[in-house]
Each structure stands twice: as structure tokens, then as C-alpha cells.
Amino acid sequence: MNEEKKKAMQNLKTAKGQIEGIIKMIEDGRYCIDISNQIIAAQGLLKRANMQILKQHLNHCVKEAFLHNSGEEKVDEIMKVLEKFAGK
Amino acid sequence: MNEEKKKAMQNLKTAKGQIEGIIKMIEDGRYCIDISNQIIAAQGLLKRANMQILKQHLNHCVKEAFLHNSGEEKVDEIMKVLEKFAGK
Amino acid sequence: MNEEKKKAMQNLKTAKGQIEGIIKMIEDGRYCIDISNQIIAAQGLLKRANMQILKQHLNHCVKEAFLHNSGEEKVDEIMKVLEKFAGK
Amino acid sequence: MNEEKKKAMQNLKTAKGQIEGIIKMIEDGRYCIDISNQIIAAQGLLKRANMQILKQHLNHCVKEAFLHNSGEEKVDEIMKVLEKFAGK
């Protein structure tokens, strides 16, 4: 597993732990703004994980595709992801 | 627990399950674009959970505050959250 | 016009000027990453203008509505905006 | 000018027109939620313009760089843009 994937994995595991904590916060009736801030932190981790996945995708799959003349399809594919990503 | 908090809780639990699935996808060496799309789905669930928390915060805490003349502080507080939220 | 609206107005005017500059950058064949960064700056200004509009909406219209017992409709309305806003 | 740049240009021009309209809406004291929705529409156009710039950047500059073995720097550069972009 490459370095970027390892980082993504770590961020996802941290996000999972945070979400468990947030569920507990709601059960304990904690203040909404604190809950909301924790959800935003977890969103930030998922965003970072996604960036890391996309970065190594560009550096490996998209690179390979460009070297074999099929890069444009890969770019279309990645743009569809970014379209959704920029809206989350 | 009010209806909005229950929905937020459910979305957080689903997001947690999805993240476990995504970690497994990375371990299994699945295609990056598929992984990325799953992360985006989990981000969408967190976003929805956050909206539900904020909605019931407005309908309860902020309402109460307005009725007791301290609404502006609550609005400042919620704007800080939205500032960060809109950037995740 | 209240303070928040004036600030929003100013941000919108600055954004408009930036967009004129970006159009010129494209015509001049400037480097894409520089163009992209300028578009992001303009997006940031629009985001800020929107936050200012929403803030004074909460402090005026939504407050009034809560004091007259029709706050929940206003909250539904603002949540619909936030739903879209958080996705831009 | 390539097709993607032309589209980006068109979206930027439309966004500029919309912003002029929004400034007028504020001057006319129009309802905040309507103003906010129009700002969101303009944000959507800027986002689309940015995607079009980035798409053709990937298909031209990044492709060239990969073919000449300097792709990784270009990917770092584009990731920095996406980092900011995903947060607007």
C-alpha cells in the first residue's frame, strides 16, 4: 500500500472514532454547537482522505493512462468525482 | 430525544458503517474512483446529520434565546459554525 | 441598509471586479492554476456575502417570526438555502 | 482558445451579470432568501468555470508533464488548488 493510501486509511480510522464520539455526545444531550463542530471535524478528515486517494490516483492511474493515450477518459472520470466532491 | 436528533443519529451510524466499508475497500486494493465515491457518500451523510443538528438548534435554542433577548449571540455562534461548515 | 447588507454589497462588488479580471486572464492565456486560484478567491467573496445576508436574515426576519410564533417555517426556509449553500 | 476555456469564459460572464443583478436586488430591499438563492446560483457558475479550467489543465498541462516525467509537481500543484476549491 502506498504512502497516500496509508494516510487516507489513518484519516478514515480517526473519522470513524470521532463519529462514535459524536453519537455518544448526542446520547448524552450535549450542546448542539459542540456536536456540530465535531461533525465538521469529521467531515474535514473525510475530505482529507478523499484528497489523498485522488492524489495517488492522479500520480498512478491517470499517469499510466496518459502514457498509454487513454488519459482523457480518466480525466472525465475524475472530473465527475470532483463535481460531487466540491459539493459536499 | 427529538425527531431531528434521531435522524442525525441514524445518519451518523450509517456513515460509520460506510467508513468501515471504505477502510476494507482500501485494504482490498479496490479502484480509487470507487473508493472516492464512497467517501463522498459518507461526507454527504455527515453533512445531512449536521443540517439536522443545526435545524433543531435553530428551532429550540435560538428560538428560546430570541424570546429572552439574547438571540444575537446565538446567531453569532451559529454563523461561526456555518462559516466552517460551508467550507467542508 | 443595515451593516451586514452593506458588507455583502461590498463583497459582491469586489467579486464582480475580480471576475472581470479573471475573464481578462483567460483572454491573455494566463496559467490555468493562477486563473483557478482567482476563481476560488471570487467564490470566497460570494460565500462571505451570502453569510452576511443570512446572518442579518436570522437577526431580523427569523427573530421577528419567532416572536410571532411562525419561526419554524422560516427555519425550514433557511435550511433549504443552507442545504444548497453547503454544496457550492 | 479551447472548448473548455470558452465554456468557463461564458460561465464567468453569466456570473458577472448575475452579481450585478444581486447588487440591484439588495439596493431594492428584496427578500433575503431570494438574494441568498441568487448568490448560490452565482457560486454554482464560478464552481463550474473552475471545473472547466481544471479539466483542460489536466488534459493539457498535466498530460504534457507526465509525458516529460515532471507530472508529480503538477499533481501537487493541482491538489493545492483542489484543497482550497473543495472548501469554498
GROMACS .gro file of C-alpha atoms in nm, chain D residues 26-86:
model
   61
  290ILE     CA    1  -3.005   4.434  -0.230
  291GLU     CA    2  -3.046   4.801  -0.326
  292ASP     CA    3  -3.415   4.735  -0.392
  293GLY     CA    4  -3.457   4.574  -0.049
  294ARG     CA    5  -3.563   4.239  -0.191
  295TYR     CA    6  -3.628   3.938   0.036
  296CYS     CA    7  -3.304   3.793   0.183
  297ILE     CA    8  -3.379   3.433   0.093
  298ASP     CA    9  -3.423   3.531  -0.272
  299ILE     CA   10  -3.093   3.720  -0.262
  300SER     CA   11  -2.923   3.425  -0.098
  301ASN     CA   12  -3.053   3.185  -0.362
  302GLN     CA   13  -2.918   3.409  -0.637
  303ILE     CA   14  -2.576   3.424  -0.471
  304ILE     CA   15  -2.579   3.042  -0.456
  305ALA     CA   16  -2.657   3.031  -0.830
  306ALA     CA   17  -2.359   3.260  -0.900
  307GLN     CA   18  -2.138   3.042  -0.677
  308GLY     CA   19  -2.250   2.744  -0.885
  309LEU     CA   20  -2.141   2.916  -1.206
  310LEU     CA   21  -1.798   3.001  -1.062
  311LYS     CA   22  -1.760   2.642  -0.946
  312ARG     CA   23  -1.844   2.517  -1.295
  313ALA     CA   24  -1.598   2.762  -1.454
  314ASN     CA   25  -1.329   2.638  -1.218
  315MET     CA   26  -1.401   2.274  -1.305
  316GLN     CA   27  -1.370   2.359  -1.675
  317ILE     CA   28  -1.035   2.534  -1.622
  318LEU     CA   29  -0.906   2.242  -1.415
  319LYS     CA   30  -1.030   1.985  -1.666
  320GLN     CA   31  -0.843   2.134  -1.956
  321HIS     CA   32  -0.542   2.188  -1.731
  322LEU     CA   33  -0.536   1.813  -1.660
  323ASN     CA   34  -0.585   1.728  -2.027
  324HIS     CA   35  -0.310   1.961  -2.147
  325CYS     CA   36  -0.051   2.079  -1.893
  326VAL     CA   37  -0.063   1.778  -1.662
  327LYS     CA   38  -0.063   1.537  -1.954
  328GLU     CA   39   0.242   1.709  -2.105
  329ALA     CA   40   0.415   1.700  -1.769
  330PHE     CA   41   0.354   1.327  -1.728
  331LEU     CA   42   0.495   1.264  -2.076
  332HIS     CA   43   0.806   1.458  -1.972
  333ASN     CA   44   0.840   1.300  -1.631
  334SER     CA   45   0.751   1.606  -1.423
  335GLY     CA   46   0.391   1.512  -1.358
  336GLU     CA   47   0.418   1.480  -0.981
  337GLU     CA   48   0.491   1.850  -0.933
  338LYS     CA   49   0.188   1.935  -1.143
  339VAL     CA   50  -0.024   1.699  -0.933
  340ASP     CA   51   0.100   1.865  -0.612
  341GLU     CA   52   0.006   2.200  -0.762
  342ILE     CA   53  -0.342   2.087  -0.863
  343MET     CA   54  -0.401   1.922  -0.524
  344LYS     CA   55  -0.333   2.256  -0.352
  345VAL     CA   56  -0.600   2.414  -0.570
  346LEU     CA   57  -0.846   2.133  -0.501
  347GLU     CA   58  -0.779   2.161  -0.129
  348LYS     CA   59  -0.898   2.522  -0.140
  349PHE     CA   60  -1.164   2.460  -0.402
  350ALA     CA   61  -1.337   2.186  -0.202
   0.00000   0.00000   0.00000
